[in-house]
Amino acid sequence: MSSIKIAEKFAEKFGTTPRLFFSPGRINLIGEHIDYNDGYVMPGATDKGIWFAVAPNATDTANFYSADLNEAYSTPLTTITPVEGWQNYLLGVIDQVQKRELTIQGFDCVFGGNVPIGAGMSSSAAVECGLLFALNEIFELQLQRTTMATMAQKAEHTFPGVKVGIMDMFASLMGKQNNVILLDCMTLDYRYLPLDLEEYSLVLINTKVKHSLATGEYNQRRQQCQEGFAKLQTLLPNVKSFRDIKPEEVEKHKAELGDVNYKRCLYVTQEIERTQKAAVLLEDNEQEAFGKLMFQTHEGLSQLYEVSCKELDFLVEQAKKHASIIGSRLMGGGFGGCTINLVHKKDWAEVAEKITTAYKQEFDIDAEVYEVATSDGTHEIVGG
Ligand code: GLA
């Protein structure tokens, strides 16, 4: 898919001239499952994303066409309610706009992209942010990017019903080429960290095992952390957030927390510390030490947070066998999707080939490999 194909599809379906937008997926270097647990995260926008072609149609109907699925959907703007399926990511956005009593009219929209679905690169946030950004431009809603990020998050909570954190939407809207964002998910304070890895590259390996956050596992983790945190607050003085709790304190209260919530809280407190250390290491060009933290994150996600799967664990174990991979871990929500790997530039393609061959032998699946390139956040493509 490309912006040109989306524009052509629009011409074929609707015959008017649209405005074109690109909304990126995201990577995340470290800080996983802590955006909804008072943590810091380190995402960036990728060059893979979703293109939108949108034009007002002088009616009160929104007409959508998904170029990837070859499916159409129309709805009057006066009756926006959740349905089953991909439409929810779009309808949830319209609902958020209406909740703010902002005025939009009917429009036609064709969208499609190249961010792999279910790969942990947040195609869902790319869709939500892309539509919201386009509506903001076309109907001059005057929304700030950070406001749009929280609206898109709300849209995902209320329509698809996944209680996601803010990371994906923030990265999609606020990304900057050649940078990642160090985002404080409690305050939404952020700063850009230049992504200069010197002799290393970031490479994603897609297990091709599709994850679906809508399965309920994601919301369940969030619930377990809330319960664990509430318990810890009764046991420790002056605790306002997970940030005020040290992993050793969680260890001390294992019995009171119960096995599952203990593991979840231990992971969260460790990952909050790790991400803070990682930010310093990235700025100091300490790639090897940074990579070690990535391996530790994977271990925690697999053993304590229990959001990995055998295919992801296999890829990380394979990565450990190659000296030129200095860090590897599952990226995003988990249960499938991609690993993110910090690999020496000189032989990443060769090493990735070895790993995908071993993976094919083990699971009979052709894993896909992408070298990461970062991009700017959601934007209009001027001049088509
Ligand atoms: C998904 C969610 C994010 C975040 C990650 C895990 O991508 O949308 O908010 O919680 O999982 O870090």
mmCIF file of C-alpha atoms and ligand atoms in Angstrom:
data_model
loop_
_atom_site.group_PDB
_atom_site.id
_atom_site.type_symbol
_atom_site.label_atom_id
_atom_site.label_comp_id
_atom_site.label_asym_id
_atom_site.label_seq_id
_atom_site.Cartn_x
_atom_site.Cartn_y
_atom_site.Cartn_z
ATOM 1 C CA MET A 1 0.000 0.000 0.000
ATOM 2 C CA SER A 2 1.121 3.584 -0.568
ATOM 3 C CA SER A 3 -0.308 7.077 -0.502
ATOM 4 C CA ILE A 4 -0.715 6.900 -4.281
ATOM 5 C CA LYS A 5 -2.753 3.693 -4.109
ATOM 6 C CA ILE A 6 -4.966 5.162 -1.392
ATOM 7 C CA ALA A 7 -5.551 8.302 -3.487
ATOM 8 C CA GLU A 8 -6.385 6.133 -6.514
ATOM 9 C CA LYS A 9 -8.822 4.042 -4.486
ATOM 10 C CA PHE A 10 -10.456 7.235 -3.253
ATOM 11 C CA ALA A 11 -10.875 8.510 -6.814
ATOM 12 C CA GLU A 12 -12.407 5.173 -7.840
ATOM 13 C CA LYS A 13 -14.808 4.983 -4.869
ATOM 14 C CA PHE A 14 -15.842 8.607 -4.412
ATOM 15 C CA GLY A 15 -14.652 10.609 -7.422
ATOM 16 C CA THR A 16 -13.743 13.781 -5.524
ATOM 17 C CA THR A 17 -10.346 15.162 -4.513
ATOM 18 C CA PRO A 18 -9.302 14.215 -0.956
ATOM 19 C CA ARG A 19 -6.604 15.464 1.362
ATOM 20 C CA LEU A 20 -3.961 12.852 2.204
ATOM 21 C CA PHE A 21 -2.506 12.002 5.595
ATOM 22 C CA PHE A 22 0.021 9.538 7.004
ATOM 23 C CA SER A 23 -0.242 8.157 10.514
ATOM 24 C CA PRO A 24 2.651 6.030 11.768
ATOM 25 C CA GLY A 25 2.809 2.865 13.846
ATOM 26 C CA ARG A 26 5.268 2.822 16.698
ATOM 27 C CA ILE A 27 8.266 1.043 18.108
ATOM 28 C CA ASN A 28 9.187 1.069 21.765
ATOM 29 C CA LEU A 29 12.782 0.708 22.942
ATOM 30 C CA ILE A 30 11.958 -0.023 26.562
ATOM 31 C CA GLY A 31 9.254 0.626 29.164
ATOM 32 C CA GLU A 32 6.682 -2.038 28.334
ATOM 33 C CA HIS A 33 3.303 -2.327 30.060
ATOM 34 C CA ILE A 34 4.125 0.567 32.335
ATOM 35 C CA ASP A 35 2.399 3.371 30.449
ATOM 36 C CA TYR A 36 -0.737 2.511 32.458
ATOM 37 C CA ASN A 37 1.331 1.852 35.585
ATOM 38 C CA ASP A 38 2.825 5.288 36.318
ATOM 39 C CA GLY A 39 5.982 4.589 34.316
ATOM 40 C CA TYR A 40 8.136 6.081 31.600
ATOM 41 C CA VAL A 41 8.270 4.738 28.063
ATOM 42 C CA MET A 42 10.599 5.260 25.128
ATOM 43 C CA PRO A 43 8.629 4.950 21.897
ATOM 44 C CA GLY A 44 9.163 6.384 18.452
ATOM 45 C CA ALA A 45 7.014 6.647 15.323
ATOM 46 C CA THR A 46 7.984 4.288 12.487
ATOM 47 C CA ASP A 47 7.975 4.717 8.739
ATOM 48 C CA LYS A 48 5.296 2.030 8.570
ATOM 49 C CA GLY A 49 1.796 3.293 9.089
ATOM 50 C CA ILE A 50 -1.635 3.996 7.658
ATOM 51 C CA TRP A 51 -2.502 6.454 4.885
ATOM 52 C CA PHE A 52 -5.819 8.268 4.883
ATOM 53 C CA ALA A 53 -7.596 10.026 2.035
ATOM 54 C CA VAL A 54 -10.455 12.129 3.398
ATOM 55 C CA ALA A 55 -12.879 14.674 1.922
ATOM 56 C CA PRO A 56 -16.122 16.233 3.185
ATOM 57 C CA ASN A 57 -19.174 14.972 1.282
ATOM 58 C CA ALA A 58 -21.866 17.543 2.173
ATOM 59 C CA THR A 59 -24.113 14.921 3.815
ATOM 60 C CA ASP A 60 -24.394 13.722 7.423
ATOM 61 C CA THR A 61 -22.940 10.299 6.616
ATOM 62 C CA ALA A 62 -19.421 8.988 7.147
ATOM 63 C CA ASN A 63 -18.396 6.570 4.396
ATOM 64 C CA PHE A 64 -15.334 4.408 5.063
ATOM 65 C CA TYR A 65 -13.472 2.069 2.789
ATOM 66 C CA SER A 66 -10.697 -0.140 4.129
ATOM 67 C CA ALA A 67 -8.339 -0.696 1.200
ATOM 68 C CA ASP A 68 -6.513 -3.525 3.004
ATOM 69 C CA LEU A 69 -9.648 -5.487 3.810
ATOM 70 C CA ASN A 70 -11.571 -4.401 0.731
ATOM 71 C CA GLU A 71 -14.567 -3.628 2.917
ATOM 72 C CA ALA A 72 -16.855 -0.612 3.071
ATOM 73 C CA TYR A 73 -18.852 0.787 5.965
ATOM 74 C CA SER A 74 -21.220 3.754 6.175
ATOM 75 C CA THR A 75 -22.905 5.325 9.150
ATOM 76 C CA PRO A 76 -25.005 8.425 9.799
ATOM 77 C CA LEU A 77 -23.108 10.715 12.175
ATOM 78 C CA THR A 78 -26.215 10.914 14.343
ATOM 79 C CA THR A 79 -26.095 7.247 15.403
ATOM 80 C CA ILE A 80 -22.527 6.414 16.364
ATOM 81 C CA THR A 81 -22.512 3.247 18.475
ATOM 82 C CA PRO A 82 -20.020 0.377 18.883
ATOM 83 C CA VAL A 83 -20.194 -2.533 16.439
ATOM 84 C CA GLU A 84 -18.114 -5.709 16.119
ATOM 85 C CA GLY A 85 -14.891 -5.271 14.161
ATOM 86 C CA TRP A 86 -12.434 -2.789 12.656
ATOM 87 C CA GLN A 87 -15.051 -0.041 12.389
ATOM 88 C CA ASN A 88 -14.829 0.499 16.149
ATOM 89 C CA TYR A 89 -11.411 2.147 15.885
ATOM 90 C CA LEU A 90 -12.967 4.793 13.622
ATOM 91 C CA LEU A 91 -16.347 5.107 15.297
ATOM 92 C CA GLY A 92 -14.713 5.547 18.694
ATOM 93 C CA VAL A 93 -12.866 8.568 17.304
ATOM 94 C CA ILE A 94 -16.034 10.164 15.929
ATOM 95 C CA ASP A 95 -17.686 9.535 19.290
ATOM 96 C CA GLN A 96 -14.851 11.379 21.078
ATOM 97 C CA VAL A 97 -15.206 14.345 18.722
ATOM 98 C CA GLN A 98 -18.950 14.433 19.374
ATOM 99 C CA LYS A 99 -18.474 14.106 23.148
ATOM 100 C CA ARG A 100 -16.525 17.370 23.003
ATOM 101 C CA GLU A 101 -19.379 18.935 21.059
ATOM 102 C CA LEU A 102 -17.113 19.707 18.131
ATOM 103 C CA THR A 103 -18.878 20.034 14.807
ATOM 104 C CA ILE A 104 -18.071 17.767 11.910
ATOM 105 C CA GLN A 105 -20.051 17.044 8.746
ATOM 106 C CA GLY A 106 -20.258 13.927 6.675
ATOM 107 C CA PHE A 107 -17.093 12.752 4.929
ATOM 108 C CA ASP A 108 -15.667 10.058 2.697
ATOM 109 C CA CYS A 109 -12.575 8.200 3.823
ATOM 110 C CA VAL A 110 -10.301 5.569 2.288
ATOM 111 C CA PHE A 111 -7.520 4.174 4.421
ATOM 112 C CA GLY A 112 -4.915 1.430 4.294
ATOM 113 C CA GLY A 113 -1.313 0.859 5.167
ATOM 114 C CA ASN A 114 1.774 -1.235 5.573
ATOM 115 C CA VAL A 115 2.041 -1.536 9.339
ATOM 116 C CA PRO A 116 1.580 -5.229 10.017
ATOM 117 C CA ILE A 117 -1.670 -5.843 11.937
ATOM 118 C CA GLY A 118 -1.294 -7.633 15.272
ATOM 119 C CA ALA A 119 2.492 -7.257 15.196
ATOM 120 C CA GLY A 120 2.766 -5.104 18.309
ATOM 121 C CA MET A 121 3.429 -1.955 16.271
ATOM 122 C CA SER A 122 0.071 -0.436 17.069
ATOM 123 C CA SER A 123 -1.791 -0.329 13.816
ATOM 124 C CA SER A 124 -4.826 0.520 15.959
ATOM 125 C CA ALA A 125 -3.339 3.769 17.268
ATOM 126 C CA ALA A 126 -2.227 4.655 13.732
ATOM 127 C CA VAL A 127 -5.833 4.275 12.549
ATOM 128 C CA GLU A 128 -7.332 6.255 15.415
ATOM 129 C CA CYS A 129 -4.782 9.057 15.280
ATOM 130 C CA GLY A 130 -4.914 9.229 11.484
ATOM 131 C CA LEU A 131 -8.665 9.729 11.377
ATOM 132 C CA LEU A 132 -8.704 12.183 14.252
ATOM 133 C CA PHE A 133 -5.864 14.219 12.758
ATOM 134 C CA ALA A 134 -7.618 14.308 9.371
ATOM 135 C CA LEU A 135 -10.932 15.423 10.909
ATOM 136 C CA ASN A 136 -9.099 18.047 12.931
ATOM 137 C CA GLU A 137 -7.563 19.485 9.764
ATOM 138 C CA ILE A 138 -10.592 19.228 7.505
ATOM 139 C CA PHE A 139 -13.165 20.572 9.960
ATOM 140 C CA GLU A 140 -10.733 22.953 11.687
ATOM 141 C CA LEU A 141 -11.366 21.585 15.166
ATOM 142 C CA GLN A 142 -8.282 23.332 16.643
ATOM 143 C CA LEU A 143 -7.198 20.337 18.708
ATOM 144 C CA GLN A 144 -3.621 20.082 19.977
ATOM 145 C CA ARG A 145 -1.689 16.900 19.231
ATOM 146 C CA THR A 146 -1.475 15.912 22.897
ATOM 147 C CA THR A 147 -5.236 16.382 23.265
ATOM 148 C CA MET A 148 -5.778 14.194 20.223
ATOM 149 C CA ALA A 149 -3.569 11.515 21.818
ATOM 150 C CA THR A 150 -5.761 11.375 24.922
ATOM 151 C CA MET A 151 -8.927 11.422 22.799
ATOM 152 C CA ALA A 152 -7.664 8.507 20.683
ATOM 153 C CA GLN A 153 -6.806 6.598 23.860
ATOM 154 C CA LYS A 154 -10.316 7.244 25.171
ATOM 155 C CA ALA A 155 -11.741 6.078 21.839
ATOM 156 C CA GLU A 156 -9.959 2.734 22.243
ATOM 157 C CA HIS A 157 -11.184 2.388 25.826
ATOM 158 C CA THR A 158 -14.797 3.003 24.948
ATOM 159 C CA PHE A 159 -15.347 1.374 21.525
ATOM 160 C CA PRO A 160 -12.968 -1.593 21.053
ATOM 161 C CA GLY A 161 -12.925 -1.716 24.870
ATOM 162 C CA VAL A 162 -9.182 -2.179 25.442
ATOM 163 C CA LYS A 163 -7.946 -0.120 28.390
ATOM 164 C CA VAL A 164 -4.663 0.829 26.735
ATOM 165 C CA GLY A 165 -2.150 3.337 28.045
ATOM 166 C CA ILE A 166 -1.189 6.545 26.271
ATOM 167 C CA MET A 167 2.084 5.366 24.688
ATOM 168 C CA ASP A 168 0.927 4.342 21.220
ATOM 169 C CA MET A 169 -1.195 7.381 20.463
ATOM 170 C CA PHE A 170 1.406 9.720 21.858
ATOM 171 C CA ALA A 171 4.122 8.148 19.711
ATOM 172 C CA SER A 172 1.975 8.144 16.588
ATOM 173 C CA LEU A 173 1.082 11.837 16.916
ATOM 174 C CA MET A 174 4.247 13.230 18.505
ATOM 175 C CA GLY A 175 6.993 11.138 16.852
ATOM 176 C CA LYS A 176 9.991 12.835 15.297
ATOM 177 C CA GLN A 177 12.286 11.367 12.660
ATOM 178 C CA ASN A 178 15.554 9.981 14.095
ATOM 179 C CA ASN A 179 14.315 10.388 17.641
ATOM 180 C CA VAL A 180 12.519 8.438 20.308
ATOM 181 C CA ILE A 181 10.390 10.061 22.975
ATOM 182 C CA LEU A 182 11.077 9.715 26.671
ATOM 183 C CA LEU A 183 7.522 10.077 27.946
ATOM 184 C CA ASP A 184 6.477 10.389 31.550
ATOM 185 C CA CYS A 185 3.103 8.686 31.421
ATOM 186 C CA MET A 186 1.895 10.275 34.660
ATOM 187 C CA THR A 187 2.404 13.901 33.697
ATOM 188 C CA LEU A 188 2.740 13.566 29.897
ATOM 189 C CA ASP A 189 5.984 15.538 30.150
ATOM 190 C CA TYR A 190 8.290 14.363 27.395
ATOM 191 C CA ARG A 191 11.541 14.983 25.689
ATOM 192 C CA TYR A 192 13.091 13.722 22.481
ATOM 193 C CA LEU A 193 16.167 11.509 22.634
ATOM 194 C CA PRO A 194 18.162 11.382 19.387
ATOM 195 C CA LEU A 195 18.288 7.822 18.128
ATOM 196 C CA ASP A 196 21.920 7.510 17.188
ATOM 197 C CA LEU A 197 22.976 3.943 17.834
ATOM 198 C CA GLU A 198 26.348 4.314 16.086
ATOM 199 C CA GLU A 199 27.398 0.851 14.865
ATOM 200 C CA TYR A 200 24.058 -0.709 15.846
ATOM 201 C CA SER A 201 20.655 -0.934 14.185
ATOM 202 C CA LEU A 202 17.218 -1.744 15.480
ATOM 203 C CA VAL A 203 15.630 -4.703 13.781
ATOM 204 C CA LEU A 204 12.155 -6.141 14.314
ATOM 205 C CA ILE A 205 11.453 -9.825 13.851
ATOM 206 C CA ASN A 206 7.771 -10.602 13.457
ATOM 207 C CA THR A 207 6.722 -14.005 14.840
ATOM 208 C CA LYS A 208 3.650 -13.749 12.603
ATOM 209 C CA VAL A 209 1.702 -14.977 15.590
ATOM 210 C CA LYS A 210 -1.096 -12.443 15.767
ATOM 211 C CA HIS A 211 -1.848 -10.915 19.059
ATOM 212 C CA SER A 212 -5.173 -9.373 19.869
ATOM 213 C CA LEU A 213 -5.290 -7.103 22.870
ATOM 214 C CA ALA A 214 -9.050 -7.341 22.736
ATOM 215 C CA THR A 215 -8.831 -10.885 24.103
ATOM 216 C CA GLY A 216 -9.087 -9.540 27.620
ATOM 217 C CA GLU A 217 -5.580 -10.515 28.731
ATOM 218 C CA TYR A 218 -4.484 -6.897 28.489
ATOM 219 C CA ASN A 219 -7.342 -5.577 30.622
ATOM 220 C CA GLN A 220 -6.707 -8.393 33.074
ATOM 221 C CA ARG A 221 -3.049 -7.353 33.542
ATOM 222 C CA ARG A 222 -4.186 -3.813 34.162
ATOM 223 C CA GLN A 223 -6.699 -4.995 36.731
ATOM 224 C CA GLN A 224 -4.111 -7.155 38.526
ATOM 225 C CA CYS A 225 -1.733 -4.198 38.764
ATOM 226 C CA GLN A 226 -4.494 -1.994 40.161
ATOM 227 C CA GLU A 227 -5.320 -4.587 42.797
ATOM 228 C CA GLY A 228 -1.655 -5.093 43.661
ATOM 229 C CA PHE A 229 -1.082 -1.369 43.908
ATOM 230 C CA ALA A 230 -4.123 -0.867 46.153
ATOM 231 C CA LYS A 231 -2.765 -3.565 48.464
ATOM 232 C CA LEU A 232 0.725 -2.044 48.528
ATOM 233 C CA GLN A 233 -0.762 1.335 49.391
ATOM 234 C CA THR A 234 -2.251 -0.176 52.529
ATOM 235 C CA LEU A 235 1.117 -1.668 53.477
ATOM 236 C CA LEU A 236 3.546 1.139 52.675
ATOM 237 C CA PRO A 237 3.339 4.725 53.923
ATOM 238 C CA ASN A 238 3.010 7.700 51.545
ATOM 239 C CA VAL A 239 2.792 5.756 48.331
ATOM 240 C CA LYS A 240 1.073 7.715 45.558
ATOM 241 C CA SER A 241 2.107 5.727 42.512
ATOM 242 C CA PHE A 242 4.123 2.660 41.485
ATOM 243 C CA ARG A 243 7.019 5.067 41.147
ATOM 244 C CA ASP A 244 7.228 5.391 44.919
ATOM 245 C CA ILE A 245 7.679 1.643 45.383
ATOM 246 C CA LYS A 246 10.974 -0.218 45.116
ATOM 247 C CA PRO A 247 11.147 -3.810 43.817
ATOM 248 C CA GLU A 248 12.582 -4.880 47.221
ATOM 249 C CA GLU A 249 9.453 -3.564 48.916
ATOM 250 C CA VAL A 250 7.279 -5.622 46.602
ATOM 251 C CA GLU A 251 9.435 -8.662 47.423
ATOM 252 C CA LYS A 252 8.869 -8.079 51.130
ATOM 253 C CA HIS A 253 5.115 -8.196 50.673
ATOM 254 C CA LYS A 254 4.843 -11.257 48.462
ATOM 255 C CA ALA A 255 2.574 -13.125 50.853
ATOM 256 C CA GLU A 256 0.086 -10.263 51.229
ATOM 257 C CA LEU A 257 -0.028 -9.656 47.471
ATOM 258 C CA GLY A 258 -0.587 -13.250 46.438
ATOM 259 C CA ASP A 259 1.509 -14.955 43.772
ATOM 260 C CA VAL A 260 0.035 -13.444 40.601
ATOM 261 C CA ASN A 261 -0.267 -9.813 41.719
ATOM 262 C CA TYR A 262 3.166 -10.090 43.334
ATOM 263 C CA LYS A 263 4.727 -11.027 39.992
ATOM 264 C CA ARG A 264 2.904 -8.234 38.167
ATOM 265 C CA CYS A 265 3.924 -5.566 40.687
ATOM 266 C CA LEU A 266 7.499 -6.778 40.864
ATOM 267 C CA TYR A 267 7.797 -6.497 37.091
ATOM 268 C CA VAL A 268 6.250 -3.017 37.046
ATOM 269 C CA THR A 269 8.569 -1.607 39.712
ATOM 270 C CA GLN A 270 11.619 -3.181 38.052
ATOM 271 C CA GLU A 271 10.661 -1.893 34.617
ATOM 272 C CA ILE A 272 10.130 1.645 35.933
ATOM 273 C CA GLU A 273 13.689 1.599 37.303
ATOM 274 C CA ARG A 274 15.068 -0.020 34.152
ATOM 275 C CA THR A 275 13.566 2.583 31.857
ATOM 276 C CA GLN A 276 15.054 5.432 33.867
ATOM 277 C CA LYS A 277 18.482 3.776 33.714
ATOM 278 C CA ALA A 278 18.031 3.055 30.021
ATOM 279 C CA ALA A 279 17.383 6.731 29.225
ATOM 280 C CA VAL A 280 20.715 7.692 30.778
ATOM 281 C CA LEU A 281 22.510 4.896 28.918
ATOM 282 C CA LEU A 282 21.006 5.884 25.575
ATOM 283 C CA GLU A 283 22.136 9.472 26.009
ATOM 284 C CA ASP A 284 25.622 8.286 27.009
ATOM 285 C CA ASN A 285 25.864 5.998 23.943
ATOM 286 C CA GLU A 286 26.203 2.951 26.184
ATOM 287 C CA GLN A 287 24.538 0.607 23.717
ATOM 288 C CA GLU A 288 25.785 -2.631 25.251
ATOM 289 C CA ALA A 289 24.480 -1.809 28.700
ATOM 290 C CA PHE A 290 21.229 -0.626 27.109
ATOM 291 C CA GLY A 291 20.917 -3.961 25.297
ATOM 292 C CA LYS A 292 21.335 -5.884 28.558
ATOM 293 C CA LEU A 293 18.344 -4.029 29.964
ATOM 294 C CA MET A 294 16.313 -5.073 26.913
ATOM 295 C CA PHE A 295 17.066 -8.736 27.666
ATOM 296 C CA GLN A 296 16.062 -8.164 31.293
ATOM 297 C CA THR A 297 12.795 -6.591 30.193
ATOM 298 C CA HIS A 298 12.021 -9.649 28.122
ATOM 299 C CA GLU A 299 12.740 -11.939 31.035
ATOM 300 C CA GLY A 300 10.348 -9.910 33.186
ATOM 301 C CA LEU A 301 7.634 -9.792 30.526
ATOM 302 C CA SER A 302 7.920 -13.530 30.044
ATOM 303 C CA GLN A 303 8.326 -14.793 33.633
ATOM 304 C CA LEU A 304 6.634 -12.157 35.779
ATOM 305 C CA TYR A 305 4.164 -10.301 33.586
ATOM 306 C CA GLU A 306 3.412 -13.446 31.542
ATOM 307 C CA VAL A 307 2.638 -11.728 28.247
ATOM 308 C CA SER A 308 5.114 -13.632 26.081
ATOM 309 C CA CYS A 309 4.543 -16.821 24.116
ATOM 310 C CA LYS A 310 6.754 -19.681 22.992
ATOM 311 C CA GLU A 311 7.475 -18.105 19.611
ATOM 312 C CA LEU A 312 8.664 -14.802 21.126
ATOM 313 C CA ASP A 313 10.740 -16.609 23.765
ATOM 314 C CA PHE A 314 12.328 -18.709 21.031
ATOM 315 C CA LEU A 315 13.359 -15.610 19.034
ATOM 316 C CA VAL A 316 14.920 -14.006 22.112
ATOM 317 C CA GLU A 317 16.766 -17.248 22.990
ATOM 318 C CA GLN A 318 18.090 -17.415 19.428
ATOM 319 C CA ALA A 319 19.157 -13.778 19.634
ATOM 320 C CA LYS A 320 21.260 -14.577 22.710
ATOM 321 C CA LYS A 321 23.266 -17.067 20.646
ATOM 322 C CA HIS A 322 24.637 -14.329 18.379
ATOM 323 C CA ALA A 323 27.303 -11.992 19.713
ATOM 324 C CA SER A 324 26.230 -9.257 17.323
ATOM 325 C CA ILE A 325 22.771 -9.032 18.931
ATOM 326 C CA ILE A 326 23.274 -7.098 22.138
ATOM 327 C CA GLY A 327 19.633 -6.760 23.163
ATOM 328 C CA SER A 328 16.334 -8.421 22.306
ATOM 329 C CA ARG A 329 12.854 -8.470 23.763
ATOM 330 C CA LEU A 330 9.219 -8.679 22.861
ATOM 331 C CA MET A 331 7.777 -5.310 21.881
ATOM 332 C CA GLY A 332 4.287 -3.959 22.547
ATOM 333 C CA GLY A 333 1.416 -5.762 24.220
ATOM 334 C CA GLY A 334 2.836 -9.276 23.759
ATOM 335 C CA PHE A 335 1.205 -12.693 23.128
ATOM 336 C CA GLY A 336 2.725 -12.585 19.636
ATOM 337 C CA GLY A 337 3.906 -9.820 17.342
ATOM 338 C CA CYS A 338 7.526 -8.703 17.098
ATOM 339 C CA THR A 339 10.766 -8.801 18.992
ATOM 340 C CA ILE A 340 12.892 -5.670 18.856
ATOM 341 C CA ASN A 341 16.607 -6.364 18.523
ATOM 342 C CA LEU A 342 19.674 -4.208 18.908
ATOM 343 C CA VAL A 343 22.034 -5.654 16.325
ATOM 344 C CA HIS A 344 25.460 -4.802 14.994
ATOM 345 C CA LYS A 345 25.027 -3.076 11.614
ATOM 346 C CA LYS A 346 27.697 -5.111 9.900
ATOM 347 C CA ASP A 347 25.870 -8.414 9.965
ATOM 348 C CA TRP A 348 22.291 -7.905 11.044
ATOM 349 C CA ALA A 349 20.866 -9.238 7.795
ATOM 350 C CA GLU A 350 22.948 -12.421 8.024
ATOM 351 C CA VAL A 351 22.098 -12.989 11.689
ATOM 352 C CA ALA A 352 18.409 -12.331 11.101
ATOM 353 C CA GLU A 353 18.479 -14.901 8.315
ATOM 354 C CA LYS A 354 19.947 -17.508 10.690
ATOM 355 C CA ILE A 355 17.304 -16.784 13.289
ATOM 356 C CA THR A 356 14.418 -16.909 10.846
ATOM 357 C CA THR A 357 15.729 -20.228 9.471
ATOM 358 C CA ALA A 358 15.821 -21.711 12.983
ATOM 359 C CA TYR A 359 12.347 -20.277 13.616
ATOM 360 C CA LYS A 360 11.004 -21.850 10.432
ATOM 361 C CA GLN A 361 12.409 -25.228 11.481
ATOM 362 C CA GLU A 362 10.861 -24.972 14.924
ATOM 363 C CA PHE A 363 7.416 -23.564 14.098
ATOM 364 C CA ASP A 364 7.087 -23.856 10.329
ATOM 365 C CA ILE A 365 6.364 -20.126 10.133
ATOM 366 C CA ASP A 366 8.160 -17.601 7.920
ATOM 367 C CA ALA A 367 9.073 -14.789 10.300
ATOM 368 C CA GLU A 368 9.464 -11.331 8.766
ATOM 369 C CA VAL A 369 12.346 -8.970 9.424
ATOM 370 C CA TYR A 370 12.215 -5.168 9.241
ATOM 371 C CA GLU A 371 15.007 -2.720 9.888
ATOM 372 C CA VAL A 372 13.489 0.101 11.923
ATOM 373 C CA ALA A 373 13.317 3.597 10.492
ATOM 374 C CA THR A 374 11.701 6.346 12.523
ATOM 375 C CA SER A 375 9.406 8.996 11.109
ATOM 376 C CA ASP A 376 7.580 12.172 12.030
ATOM 377 C CA GLY A 377 4.228 11.896 13.767
ATOM 378 C CA THR A 378 0.861 11.937 11.966
ATOM 379 C CA HIS A 379 0.956 14.540 9.194
ATOM 380 C CA GLU A 380 -0.631 15.705 5.999
ATOM 381 C CA ILE A 381 1.052 14.698 2.765
ATOM 382 C CA VAL A 382 1.063 17.941 0.864
ATOM 383 C CA GLY A 383 1.017 17.662 -2.895
ATOM 384 C CA GLY A 384 -0.218 14.045 -2.832
HETATM 385 C C1 GLA B 1 -0.136 -1.879 23.855
HETATM 386 C C2 GLA B 1 -0.883 -0.708 24.467
HETATM 387 C C3 GLA B 1 0.079 0.312 25.096
HETATM 388 C C4 GLA B 1 1.086 -0.370 26.004
HETATM 389 C C5 GLA B 1 1.698 -1.595 25.331
HETATM 390 C C6 GLA B 1 2.590 -2.361 26.268
HETATM 391 O O1 GLA B 1 0.598 -1.451 22.759
HETATM 392 O O2 GLA B 1 -1.659 -0.058 23.499
HETATM 393 O O3 GLA B 1 -0.642 1.298 25.781
HETATM 394 O O4 GLA B 1 0.517 -0.685 27.235
HETATM 395 O O5 GLA B 1 0.715 -2.472 24.818
HETATM 396 O O6 GLA B 1 3.646 -1.584 26.669
#
